[in-house]
Coordinates of C-alpha atoms in Angstrom, one line a residue:
Chain A
A1 CA 0.2 0.0 -0.1
A2 CA 1.2 3.5 -0.7
R3 CA 3.0 4.6 2.5
G4 CA 2.6 7.9 4.5
C5 CA 2.2 10.4 1.9
A6 CA -1.0 11.0 -0.1
G7 CA 0.8 13.2 -2.8
V8 CA 0.3 11.7 -6.2
W9 CA 1.7 12.9 -9.2
R10 CA 0.7 12.9 -12.8
R11 CA 3.1 13.5 -15.5
A12 CA 2.7 17.3 -15.9
C13 CA 4.7 17.8 -19.0
Q14 CA 4.5 17.2 -22.6
R15 CA 6.8 15.0 -24.5
G16 CA 9.5 17.4 -25.4
A17 CA 12.6 17.5 -27.6
G18 CA 14.9 16.7 -24.7
G19 CA 17.0 18.9 -22.9
P20 CA 18.4 18.3 -19.3
A21 CA 15.2 19.3 -17.4
P22 CA 11.9 17.5 -18.4
R23 CA 9.8 19.9 -20.1
G24 CA 7.0 21.7 -18.3
Q25 CA 8.4 21.2 -15.0
R26 CA 7.1 23.5 -12.3
D27 CA 7.4 23.5 -8.6
V28 CA 5.0 20.6 -8.1
S29 CA 3.5 20.1 -4.7
C30 CA 1.9 17.2 -3.4
N31 CA -2.0 16.8 -3.1
A32 CA -1.8 17.3 0.5
R33 CA -5.6 16.6 1.0
G34 CA -5.0 13.1 0.5
G35 CA -6.5 10.5 -2.0
A36 CA -5.1 9.4 -5.3
V37 CA -5.4 11.9 -8.3
P38 CA -7.6 10.1 -10.7
A39 CA -5.9 9.3 -14.1
G40 CA -5.7 12.2 -16.6
K41 CA -7.2 12.5 -20.1
S42 CA -4.2 10.6 -21.5
G43 CA -5.3 7.7 -19.2
L44 CA -2.1 7.3 -17.6
A45 CA -2.0 5.8 -14.2
P46 CA -1.0 8.1 -11.3
W47 CA 2.3 7.9 -9.7
V48 CA 3.3 7.8 -5.9
P49 CA 6.8 9.3 -5.4
V50 CA 8.7 8.3 -2.2
V51 CA 11.4 10.3 -0.7
G52 CA 13.7 9.3 2.2
L53 CA 16.6 11.4 3.6
E54 CA 19.9 10.8 5.1
I55 CA 21.3 13.8 6.8
H56 CA 24.6 14.2 8.3
A57 CA 24.9 17.3 10.9
Q58 CA 28.3 18.2 12.1
I59 CA 28.3 18.1 15.9
S60 CA 29.1 21.6 17.4
S61 CA 32.1 20.9 19.7
N62 CA 35.5 22.2 20.2
S63 CA 37.2 19.0 19.5
K64 CA 36.9 16.0 17.3
L65 CA 34.9 12.8 18.1
F66 CA 37.9 10.6 18.7
S67 CA 40.6 13.1 19.0
G68 CA 41.7 16.3 20.7
S69 CA 42.2 18.3 17.4
Q70 CA 39.9 21.5 17.1
V71 CA 37.0 21.7 15.0
Q72 CA 37.0 24.8 12.9
F73 CA 35.9 25.9 9.5
A74 CA 38.4 27.4 7.1
A75 CA 41.7 27.0 9.0
P76 CA 45.2 26.3 7.1
P77 CA 45.2 23.0 5.6
N78 CA 46.2 19.9 7.9
S79 CA 46.5 22.3 10.7
L80 CA 43.8 20.7 12.7
V81 CA 45.1 17.1 12.4
S82 CA 46.3 15.0 15.3
F83 CA 48.3 11.6 14.6
F84 CA 45.1 9.8 15.1
D85 CA 43.3 11.7 12.5
A86 CA 46.1 11.1 10.0
S87 CA 45.6 7.4 11.1
L88 CA 49.4 7.0 12.1
P89 CA 50.1 3.7 13.6
G90 CA 50.0 3.3 17.4
T91 CA 47.0 5.7 17.7
L92 CA 43.8 5.0 19.3
P93 CA 40.4 6.5 19.3
V94 CA 39.1 8.3 22.7
L95 CA 35.4 9.3 22.7
N96 CA 34.4 13.0 23.1
R97 CA 31.6 13.3 25.9
R98 CA 30.4 16.4 24.4
C99 CA 29.6 14.4 21.1
V100 CA 27.7 12.1 23.0
E101 CA 25.5 14.6 24.8
A102 CA 24.9 16.3 21.4
A103 CA 23.5 12.9 20.0
V104 CA 21.4 12.2 23.2
M105 CA 19.8 15.9 22.9
T106 CA 19.1 15.3 19.4
G107 CA 17.6 12.1 19.9
L108 CA 15.4 13.3 22.8
A109 CA 14.2 16.4 20.8
L110 CA 13.1 13.9 18.0
N111 CA 11.3 11.8 20.2
C112 CA 13.6 8.9 19.7
S113 CA 14.3 5.9 22.2
I114 CA 17.8 6.3 23.4
N115 CA 19.8 3.1 23.3
K116 CA 21.5 2.7 26.8
K117 CA 23.8 0.5 25.1
S118 CA 25.2 1.4 21.6
L119 CA 28.2 0.0 19.7
F120 CA 30.8 1.3 17.3
D121 CA 31.8 -0.5 14.0
R122 CA 34.3 0.1 11.3
K123 CA 32.8 0.7 7.7
H124 CA 35.7 -0.2 5.1
Y125 CA 36.4 1.6 1.9
F126 CA 39.1 3.3 0.0
Y127 CA 39.4 6.8 -0.5
A128 CA 42.3 9.6 -0.3
D129 CA 40.4 11.4 2.4
L130 CA 39.8 8.6 4.5
P131 CA 43.4 7.7 5.8
A132 CA 42.5 4.8 8.0
G133 CA 40.8 3.0 5.0
Y134 CA 37.5 2.8 7.4
Q135 CA 35.3 5.0 9.0
I136 CA 34.2 4.5 12.9
T137 CA 30.3 4.6 12.8
Q138 CA 27.3 2.8 14.5
Q139 CA 25.9 0.4 12.0
R140 CA 24.5 -2.5 14.5
V141 CA 23.2 -0.7 17.6
P142 CA 23.1 3.2 17.0
I143 CA 22.6 5.8 20.1
A144 CA 19.0 6.6 19.0
V145 CA 16.2 4.9 17.2
N146 CA 12.4 5.3 16.3
G147 CA 11.6 8.9 16.7
S148 CA 9.7 11.4 14.7
L149 CA 9.7 15.0 13.4
S150 CA 6.8 17.0 12.9
Y151 CA 6.8 20.0 10.2
S152 CA 4.5 22.2 8.5
L153 CA 3.7 23.0 4.8
C154 CA 1.6 25.8 3.3
I155 CA -1.0 24.3 1.0
D156 CA -1.3 25.9 -2.3
N157 CA 1.5 28.4 -1.6
K158 CA -0.8 30.4 0.7
M159 CA 0.5 31.1 4.1
S160 CA -3.0 31.1 5.6
Q161 CA -3.4 27.3 5.1
M162 CA -0.8 25.1 6.9
V163 CA -0.8 21.5 7.4
T164 CA 1.3 19.6 9.8
K165 CA 3.0 16.5 8.6
T166 CA 5.4 13.9 10.5
V167 CA 8.3 11.9 9.2
R168 CA 9.7 9.0 11.0
I169 CA 13.2 9.1 12.3
K170 CA 14.6 5.6 11.8
Q171 CA 17.8 6.3 13.9
I172 CA 20.5 8.7 14.9
Q173 CA 24.1 7.4 14.8
L174 CA 27.5 8.9 15.7
E175 CA 30.2 8.7 13.1
Q176 CA 33.5 10.4 11.9
D177 CA 33.6 12.9 9.1
S178 CA 36.1 12.2 6.2
G179 CA 38.7 14.7 5.1
K180 CA 38.2 16.9 2.1
S181 CA 39.4 16.4 -1.5
L182 CA 39.9 19.1 -3.7
H183 CA 40.1 17.9 -7.0
D184 CA 42.7 19.4 -9.5
D185 CA 41.8 18.3 -13.0
T186 CA 44.4 20.3 -14.7
R187 CA 47.2 18.4 -13.1
S188 CA 45.2 15.1 -12.8
Q189 CA 45.6 15.2 -9.0
T190 CA 43.7 15.4 -5.6
L191 CA 44.7 17.5 -3.0
V192 CA 43.8 16.2 0.5
D193 CA 43.0 18.2 3.6
L194 CA 42.4 16.3 6.9
N195 CA 41.2 19.2 8.9
R196 CA 37.5 17.7 8.6
A197 CA 38.7 14.2 9.2
G198 CA 37.3 12.7 12.4
V199 CA 35.1 15.6 13.2
G200 CA 31.7 14.4 14.8
L201 CA 28.8 13.7 13.0
M202 CA 25.1 12.8 13.6
E203 CA 23.6 10.9 10.8
V204 CA 19.9 11.3 11.0
V205 CA 18.1 8.8 9.0
M206 CA 14.3 9.8 7.8
E207 CA 12.1 7.1 6.8
P208 CA 10.6 7.4 3.1
D209 CA 7.5 9.3 4.3
M210 CA 7.9 12.2 2.1
C211 CA 6.4 12.6 -1.3
C212 CA 8.1 15.8 -2.8
G213 CA 10.5 18.4 -2.8
E214 CA 8.5 20.7 -0.7
E215 CA 8.0 18.3 2.1
A216 CA 11.8 17.1 2.0
A217 CA 12.8 20.9 2.0
A218 CA 10.2 21.6 5.1
A219 CA 11.4 18.6 7.2
V220 CA 15.1 19.6 6.7
R221 CA 14.4 23.3 7.6
E222 CA 12.7 22.1 10.8
L223 CA 15.4 19.8 11.7
Q224 CA 18.0 22.6 11.0
L225 CA 15.8 24.9 13.4
I226 CA 15.8 22.2 16.1
L227 CA 19.5 21.3 15.9
Q228 CA 20.2 25.2 16.2
T229 CA 18.0 25.7 19.1
L230 CA 19.5 22.7 20.9
G231 CA 23.1 23.9 19.9
S232 CA 24.0 20.3 19.0
S233 CA 25.0 21.5 15.3
Q234 CA 24.9 24.8 13.9
A235 CA 23.6 23.3 10.9
V236 CA 24.7 25.9 8.3
M237 CA 24.5 24.0 4.9
A238 CA 26.8 26.5 3.1
E239 CA 29.5 25.4 5.6
G240 CA 29.0 21.8 5.1
Q241 CA 27.6 21.4 8.6
L242 CA 24.5 19.9 7.4
R243 CA 24.7 17.7 4.4
V244 CA 21.6 15.9 2.8
D245 CA 21.3 12.9 0.6
A246 CA 17.9 12.1 -0.9
N247 CA 16.6 8.8 -1.7
V248 CA 14.0 8.8 -4.4
S249 CA 11.7 6.3 -6.2
V250 CA 8.3 6.2 -7.7
H251 CA 5.5 3.6 -8.1
H252 CA 1.8 3.1 -9.0
P253 CA -0.5 3.1 -6.0
G254 CA -1.1 -0.4 -4.8
E255 CA 2.2 -1.8 -6.3
P256 CA 5.6 -2.4 -4.7
Y257 CA 8.1 0.4 -4.3
G258 CA 10.2 1.4 -7.4
V259 CA 13.8 1.2 -7.8
R260 CA 15.4 4.1 -5.8
T261 CA 18.3 6.5 -6.8
E262 CA 20.3 8.4 -4.2
V263 CA 20.9 12.0 -5.1
K264 CA 23.8 13.8 -3.7
N265 CA 25.7 17.1 -3.9
I266 CA 22.8 19.1 -2.6
N267 CA 24.2 22.5 -1.2
S268 CA 20.9 24.2 0.1
I269 CA 17.5 23.7 1.1
R270 CA 16.0 25.4 -2.0
F271 CA 18.2 23.2 -4.2
L272 CA 17.0 20.1 -2.1
A273 CA 13.5 20.8 -3.1
K274 CA 14.7 21.3 -6.8
A275 CA 16.7 18.0 -6.8
V276 CA 14.0 15.8 -5.5
D277 CA 11.2 17.3 -7.8
Y278 CA 13.6 17.0 -10.8
E279 CA 14.4 13.4 -10.0
I280 CA 10.8 12.3 -9.6
Q281 CA 9.8 13.9 -12.7
R282 CA 12.7 12.1 -14.5
Q283 CA 11.8 8.7 -13.1
I284 CA 8.2 9.1 -14.1
E285 CA 9.4 10.1 -17.7
E286 CA 11.9 7.3 -17.9
L287 CA 9.3 4.8 -16.8
E288 CA 6.5 6.1 -19.1
N289 CA 8.8 5.8 -22.0
G290 CA 9.4 2.4 -21.3
G291 CA 12.8 2.8 -19.6
T292 CA 13.9 1.4 -16.3
I293 CA 15.5 3.1 -13.2
L294 CA 18.9 2.1 -12.2
N295 CA 19.9 1.8 -8.5
E296 CA 22.4 4.4 -8.8
T297 CA 24.0 7.4 -7.1
R298 CA 23.3 10.5 -8.9
A299 CA 24.6 14.2 -8.5
F300 CA 22.5 17.2 -8.6
D301 CA 24.0 19.9 -10.7
S302 CA 22.8 23.3 -9.4
K303 CA 23.6 25.2 -12.6
L304 CA 21.5 23.0 -15.0
G305 CA 18.8 22.2 -12.3
C306 CA 19.2 18.4 -13.0
T307 CA 20.6 15.1 -11.7
V308 CA 23.3 13.4 -13.3
P309 CA 24.8 10.0 -12.8
M310 CA 28.0 10.0 -10.5
R311 CA 31.3 8.5 -11.7
D312 CA 30.9 4.8 -11.2
K313 CA 32.3 4.0 -8.0
E314 CA 33.5 0.4 -8.7
G315 CA 30.1 -0.9 -8.5
K316 CA 28.2 -2.1 -5.4
Q317 CA 30.4 -1.4 -2.3
D318 CA 31.0 -4.2 0.3
Y319 CA 31.8 -2.3 3.5
R320 CA 32.9 -5.2 5.5
F321 CA 31.4 -4.0 8.6
M322 CA 33.1 -5.3 11.8
P323 CA 32.9 -4.3 15.4
E324 CA 35.5 -1.4 16.4
P325 CA 37.7 -3.5 18.7
N326 CA 39.4 -0.4 20.3
L327 CA 35.9 0.9 21.8
P328 CA 33.9 -0.9 24.4
P329 CA 30.1 -0.3 24.2
L330 CA 28.7 3.0 25.1
I331 CA 26.7 3.1 28.2
L332 CA 24.3 5.8 28.9
Y333 CA 22.5 6.1 32.3
D334 CA 19.4 7.7 33.6
A335 CA 18.3 8.6 36.9
K336 CA 17.2 5.1 38.1
S337 CA 20.3 3.2 36.6
L338 CA 22.8 5.7 37.8
P339 CA 25.4 3.9 39.9
A340 CA 26.1 5.4 43.3
N341 CA 29.8 5.9 43.3
I342 CA 30.7 7.1 40.0
N343 CA 32.8 9.8 38.7
H344 CA 30.2 12.2 37.3
Q345 CA 32.7 13.2 34.4
Q346 CA 32.5 9.7 33.1
V347 CA 28.6 9.5 33.0
V348 CA 26.0 10.6 30.5
N349 CA 22.6 10.8 32.3
I350 CA 19.8 11.0 29.8
D351 CA 17.4 12.5 32.5
W352 CA 19.7 15.2 33.2
I353 CA 19.9 16.1 29.5
H354 CA 16.3 15.8 29.1
E355 CA 15.1 18.2 31.9
R356 CA 17.7 20.8 30.4
L357 CA 16.4 20.6 27.0
P358 CA 15.3 24.2 25.6
D359 CA 11.9 25.1 24.2
L360 CA 12.0 23.5 20.8
P361 CA 10.8 25.4 17.9
S362 CA 7.3 24.3 17.9
V363 CA 6.9 24.9 21.4
K364 CA 8.4 28.5 20.9
R365 CA 5.9 29.1 18.1
A366 CA 2.9 27.9 20.2
K367 CA 4.0 30.4 23.0
L368 CA 4.4 33.1 20.7
V369 CA 1.0 32.6 19.3
E370 CA -0.5 32.4 22.8
R371 CA 1.3 35.1 24.4
Y372 CA 0.9 37.7 21.7
G373 CA -2.2 36.7 19.8
I374 CA -0.4 36.4 16.5
L375 CA -1.5 33.9 14.0
P376 CA 0.5 30.5 13.5
E377 CA 2.0 31.5 10.2
H378 CA 3.3 34.6 11.7
S379 CA 5.2 32.5 14.3
F380 CA 6.7 30.5 11.7
T381 CA 8.2 33.5 9.8
L382 CA 9.4 34.9 13.2
L383 CA 11.3 31.7 13.8
N384 CA 12.5 31.5 10.3
E385 CA 14.4 34.5 10.2
D386 CA 17.5 34.7 12.7
G387 CA 17.1 37.2 15.4
L388 CA 13.4 38.4 14.3
T389 CA 11.6 36.8 17.2
E390 CA 13.9 38.9 19.5
F391 CA 13.4 42.0 17.4
F392 CA 9.7 41.6 17.6
E393 CA 9.6 41.0 21.3
N394 CA 11.9 44.0 21.9
V395 CA 9.5 46.2 20.0
V396 CA 6.6 45.0 21.9
K397 CA 8.2 45.6 25.1
Q398 CA 9.0 49.2 24.2
T399 CA 5.6 50.3 22.6
Q400 CA 1.9 50.6 23.6
M401 CA 0.8 49.3 20.2
K402 CA -0.8 45.9 20.4
P403 CA 1.4 42.9 19.5
K404 CA -1.3 42.0 16.9
K405 CA -0.7 45.3 15.2
V406 CA 3.2 45.4 15.7
I407 CA 3.6 42.0 13.8
G408 CA 2.2 43.5 10.6
W409 CA 5.1 46.1 10.8
I410 CA 7.6 43.6 11.5
L411 CA 6.6 41.1 8.8
N412 CA 5.5 43.5 6.1
D413 CA 7.5 46.7 6.4
L414 CA 10.6 45.5 8.3
L415 CA 11.2 41.9 6.8
S416 CA 10.4 42.9 3.4
Y417 CA 12.9 45.7 3.3
L418 CA 15.5 43.6 4.9
K419 CA 14.8 40.8 2.1
Q420 CA 14.9 43.5 -0.7
H421 CA 18.3 44.6 0.5
S422 CA 19.6 41.2 1.4
L423 CA 20.2 42.2 5.1
T424 CA 20.0 40.0 8.1
V425 CA 18.0 41.2 11.2
K426 CA 21.1 42.0 12.8
E427 CA 22.4 44.3 10.3
S428 CA 19.1 46.3 10.2
P429 CA 19.7 50.0 10.0
V430 CA 16.3 50.3 12.1
S431 CA 16.8 49.0 15.6
S432 CA 13.9 47.8 17.7
C433 CA 14.1 51.0 19.8
V434 CA 13.6 53.2 16.9
L435 CA 10.8 51.2 15.6
A436 CA 9.2 51.3 18.8
D437 CA 9.4 54.9 18.9
L438 CA 7.9 55.3 15.6
L439 CA 5.1 53.0 16.3
N440 CA 4.4 55.1 19.7
L441 CA 4.0 58.0 17.7
L442 CA 1.4 56.2 15.5
E443 CA -0.4 54.7 18.4
K444 CA -0.5 58.1 20.1
K445 CA -2.2 59.4 16.9
E446 CA 0.6 61.9 16.6
I447 CA 0.9 60.9 12.8
S448 CA -1.0 58.9 10.4
S449 CA -0.1 55.3 9.3
T450 CA 0.7 56.7 5.8
A451 CA 3.0 59.3 7.4
A452 CA 4.5 56.4 9.5
K453 CA 5.4 54.7 6.5
Q454 CA 7.1 57.6 5.1
V455 CA 9.0 58.0 8.3
L456 CA 10.2 54.6 8.1
A457 CA 11.4 55.0 4.5
E458 CA 13.5 57.6 5.8
L459 CA 14.8 55.9 8.7
W460 CA 16.1 53.0 6.3
K461 CA 18.7 55.6 5.3
G462 CA 20.3 54.9 8.6
E463 CA 21.2 58.7 9.0
G464 CA 20.6 58.5 12.7
K465 CA 17.6 60.6 12.9
T466 CA 15.1 59.9 15.4
P467 CA 11.5 59.3 14.2
L468 CA 10.4 62.3 15.9
E469 CA 13.0 64.4 14.2
I470 CA 11.9 63.2 10.8
V471 CA 8.3 63.9 11.6
K472 CA 9.2 67.4 12.4
E473 CA 11.4 67.7 9.5
K474 CA 8.9 66.6 7.0
K475 CA 5.9 68.3 8.9
L476 CA 4.1 64.9 9.2
E477 CA 2.4 65.6 12.6
L478 CA -1.5 65.3 12.6
I479 CA -3.0 68.2 13.4
Q480 CA -5.0 67.8 16.7
D481 CA -6.1 71.3 17.2
Q482 CA -9.9 71.5 16.3
K483 CA -9.7 75.3 15.5
E484 CA -7.0 74.7 13.1
L485 CA -8.8 71.8 11.4
E486 CA -11.9 74.0 10.9
Q487 CA -9.8 76.7 9.5
I488 CA -8.4 74.3 6.9
C489 CA -11.7 72.7 6.1
Q490 CA -13.3 76.2 5.6
A491 CA -10.6 77.2 3.2
V492 CA -11.1 74.2 1.2
I493 CA -14.7 74.9 1.0
D494 CA -14.2 78.4 0.3
G495 CA -11.9 77.3 -2.5
Q496 CA -14.4 75.0 -4.0
E497 CA -17.2 77.7 -4.0
N498 CA -15.0 80.2 -6.0
E499 CA -15.0 77.6 -9.1
Chain B
Q1 CA 35.6 -27.1 0.8
K2 CA 37.7 -24.7 -1.5
V3 CA 37.4 -21.2 -1.5
S4 CA 36.2 -20.2 -5.0
V5 CA 38.1 -17.8 -7.7
E6 CA 35.3 -15.4 -7.5
V7 CA 35.6 -14.9 -3.8
L8 CA 39.4 -14.6 -4.0
D9 CA 39.0 -12.0 -6.7
H10 CA 36.5 -10.2 -4.6
L11 CA 38.7 -10.3 -1.4
E12 CA 41.7 -9.0 -3.4
H13 CA 39.5 -6.0 -4.7
L14 CA 38.2 -5.3 -1.4
A15 CA 41.3 -5.4 0.9
L16 CA 43.9 -5.2 -1.9
V17 CA 45.8 -8.4 -0.6
D18 CA 47.6 -10.3 -3.1
F19 CA 47.4 -14.0 -2.6
R20 CA 50.4 -14.2 -5.0
D21 CA 50.5 -18.0 -5.3
A22 CA 49.0 -21.4 -4.7
E23 CA 50.6 -21.5 -1.3
G24 CA 48.9 -18.3 -0.4
V25 CA 45.5 -19.4 -1.2
E26 CA 46.4 -22.8 0.6
R27 CA 47.5 -20.9 3.7
L28 CA 44.0 -18.9 3.6
Q29 CA 42.0 -22.3 3.3
K30 CA 43.9 -23.7 6.3
A31 CA 43.1 -20.7 8.1
I32 CA 39.5 -21.1 7.5
Q33 CA 39.6 -24.8 8.3
F34 CA 41.3 -24.0 11.6
A35 CA 38.7 -21.2 12.5
D36 CA 35.9 -23.6 11.7
Q37 CA 36.6 -25.6 14.7
L38 CA 34.6 -22.7 16.4
H39 CA 31.5 -24.5 15.2
E40 CA 31.9 -27.2 17.4
V41 CA 31.0 -25.1 20.4
N42 CA 27.5 -24.9 21.3
T43 CA 26.6 -21.2 21.5
N44 CA 23.0 -21.1 21.9
G45 CA 21.7 -18.5 24.0
V46 CA 25.2 -17.0 24.4
E47 CA 25.7 -13.4 23.2
P48 CA 28.5 -13.0 20.7
M49 CA 31.5 -11.2 22.0
D50 CA 33.0 -8.3 20.2
S51 CA 36.4 -8.1 21.9
V52 CA 38.1 -9.0 25.2
L53 CA 37.8 -5.4 26.3
E54 CA 33.9 -5.4 25.9
D55 CA 33.2 -5.2 29.4
R56 CA 35.7 -2.3 30.0
C57 CA 34.4 1.1 30.7
L58 CA 34.4 3.4 27.6
Y59 CA 36.3 6.4 28.8
L60 CA 34.8 9.9 27.8
R61 CA 37.3 12.8 27.1
E62 CA 36.5 16.2 28.0
D63 CA 35.8 18.4 25.0
D64 CA 39.2 20.4 25.0
V65 CA 41.6 21.1 22.1
T66 CA 44.7 19.2 23.0
E67 CA 46.2 18.1 19.7
G68 CA 46.8 19.4 16.1
N69 CA 49.0 22.0 14.9
C70 CA 51.6 19.6 13.6
T71 CA 51.4 20.3 9.8
K72 CA 55.0 20.0 9.1
E73 CA 55.5 16.8 11.2
L74 CA 52.5 15.0 9.3
L75 CA 53.8 16.2 5.8
K76 CA 57.1 14.8 6.4
N77 CA 55.3 11.4 5.5
A78 CA 54.0 12.6 2.3
R79 CA 55.7 11.5 -0.9
A80 CA 54.1 14.4 -2.5
K81 CA 52.6 17.5 -1.2
V82 CA 51.6 21.0 -2.5
E83 CA 51.3 23.8 -0.2
E84 CA 50.5 21.8 2.9
Y85 CA 48.0 19.6 1.1
F86 CA 48.6 15.8 0.9
V87 CA 48.6 14.9 -3.0
A88 CA 46.6 11.9 -4.2
P89 CA 45.7 10.5 -7.7
P90 CA 42.7 12.1 -9.2
G91 CA 40.4 9.3 -8.0
N92 CA 40.5 5.6 -6.7
I93 CA 42.5 3.5 -9.0
P94 CA 40.4 0.2 -9.0
L95 CA 42.3 -3.0 -9.1
P96 CA 42.0 -4.2 -12.9
K97 CA 39.3 -6.9 -13.6
L98 CA 40.5 -10.7 -13.0
E99 CA 41.1 -11.1 -16.9
E100 CA 43.2 -7.9 -17.0
R101 CA 45.6 -8.2 -14.1
E102 CA 48.5 -10.4 -13.6
T103 CA 47.7 -12.7 -10.9
F104 CA 48.0 -16.4 -10.6
L105 CA 44.3 -16.7 -9.9
Q106 CA 43.8 -16.3 -13.6
G107 CA 45.0 -19.9 -14.1
S108 CA 42.7 -21.2 -11.6

């Protein structure tokens, strides 16, 4: 039976003259209301796309997973490498406590069962950036299993209609990152930098419960926010702290799953949605043209907007998994199982970590809606922009204007300006106090809202003038004096009579 | 029971070992036979052991930076280097297929 997602695709494009992207491809979203889309005029049976994700999140820690070298982006090549990272003989892995805590936090936030006993294994393959010839991972018994992640989508691109979906988390495992390979095609060589080799990763495996690019992107975005809130990973995709591989297949309702392809080299959440949608479309076209799908790995080419087969990696890999003999099982404790006389530095207590989990994004959003009376979709936008929630709350604190009105100014005026000029909230030329001052003038009816927008336009220039100064300069004050108003009206009426 | 040529070829690819000659393969077969004695032990209901150290406590290290910064030393081992990068071939050079390489396994 078709799993999870109710989204069903029909071939949206015409048979075209080829080109890398299937013709007629748009940003297609699933039929979120459920139910199969009936066969179209062409009589073609509907397709059910199936999307699963494997996400690697770099753990935010000072040092690496099994060694004391520093974790840092963009350092001189091979300067953050210990003898162990370089796989020199006679070195051994020593597990970093902080990495264990990060994985437990993440597991708890994703509603997983934490395995009190988990094991480390070796995954063997040859590559220049893997000096040991194997990666230490958790293949048999990972640290966390069977969780879930809830995320929200807008139906039909309207912010006002949001639907909540859930994707199951199969497992979270701790593993080592590899070094970085820089391909120098002109000299036919690869340059290897091991700074990244051995950095701790959490691999989050999501079950194939998604059905299109939009769902995949929304799920990853929510995971990113969760990781950033927990602090277990900074999850910045541009710096390689969050890497996503998508597994995509299509089948007809009621039939078994189709052959899946793995799509790699996806560098942003936007590209993730594009890559997944392209691949779904490509597979549908291929199958409808009588072709077959190969179980292969494909790379997303962001310039062309399509997926291409990756260089054949010597056929199907046999990783020859074996237990890591240098690491005994990882034992975690909770309040009940905590031994009496133990060195606390050597103990990771699941309950202790659980008690200290911060409010997750979903909780933060609910609190914002409850506290300020704003709409759920507003809370999404607030959390989506770094620093915007604080900005909003600061304005609310400093103004008499109701939060429900303030939010309009934040989302429509402030945010759109920032977006137009590619600025972050932190870079805003208008601070929260300045905006609060302006809104106070408006609230006290000293200016009209049209005037307020004019003042704001002036404030964006960042010349340091206060709202009041601008109002006086441009003579935007609302006239409150009854007599003065009467005089003006009379003058207008007199003027009309003369015509 | 002999180890098939396909398995030997597969092992040579995966582990880059070279069985070199009939004696090497014979040694492998004897090693497997020797290990097969394990089957004589009844292990019903016994959890497999990973290593003799599996009951030890896994030591947890504090998250401090204590290593690194030894680029020069590390690069001393490198056959080729370019500006503090290790140099490697452009990609994996897979072992040629059985028919195409010089191995005594071909004759088997």
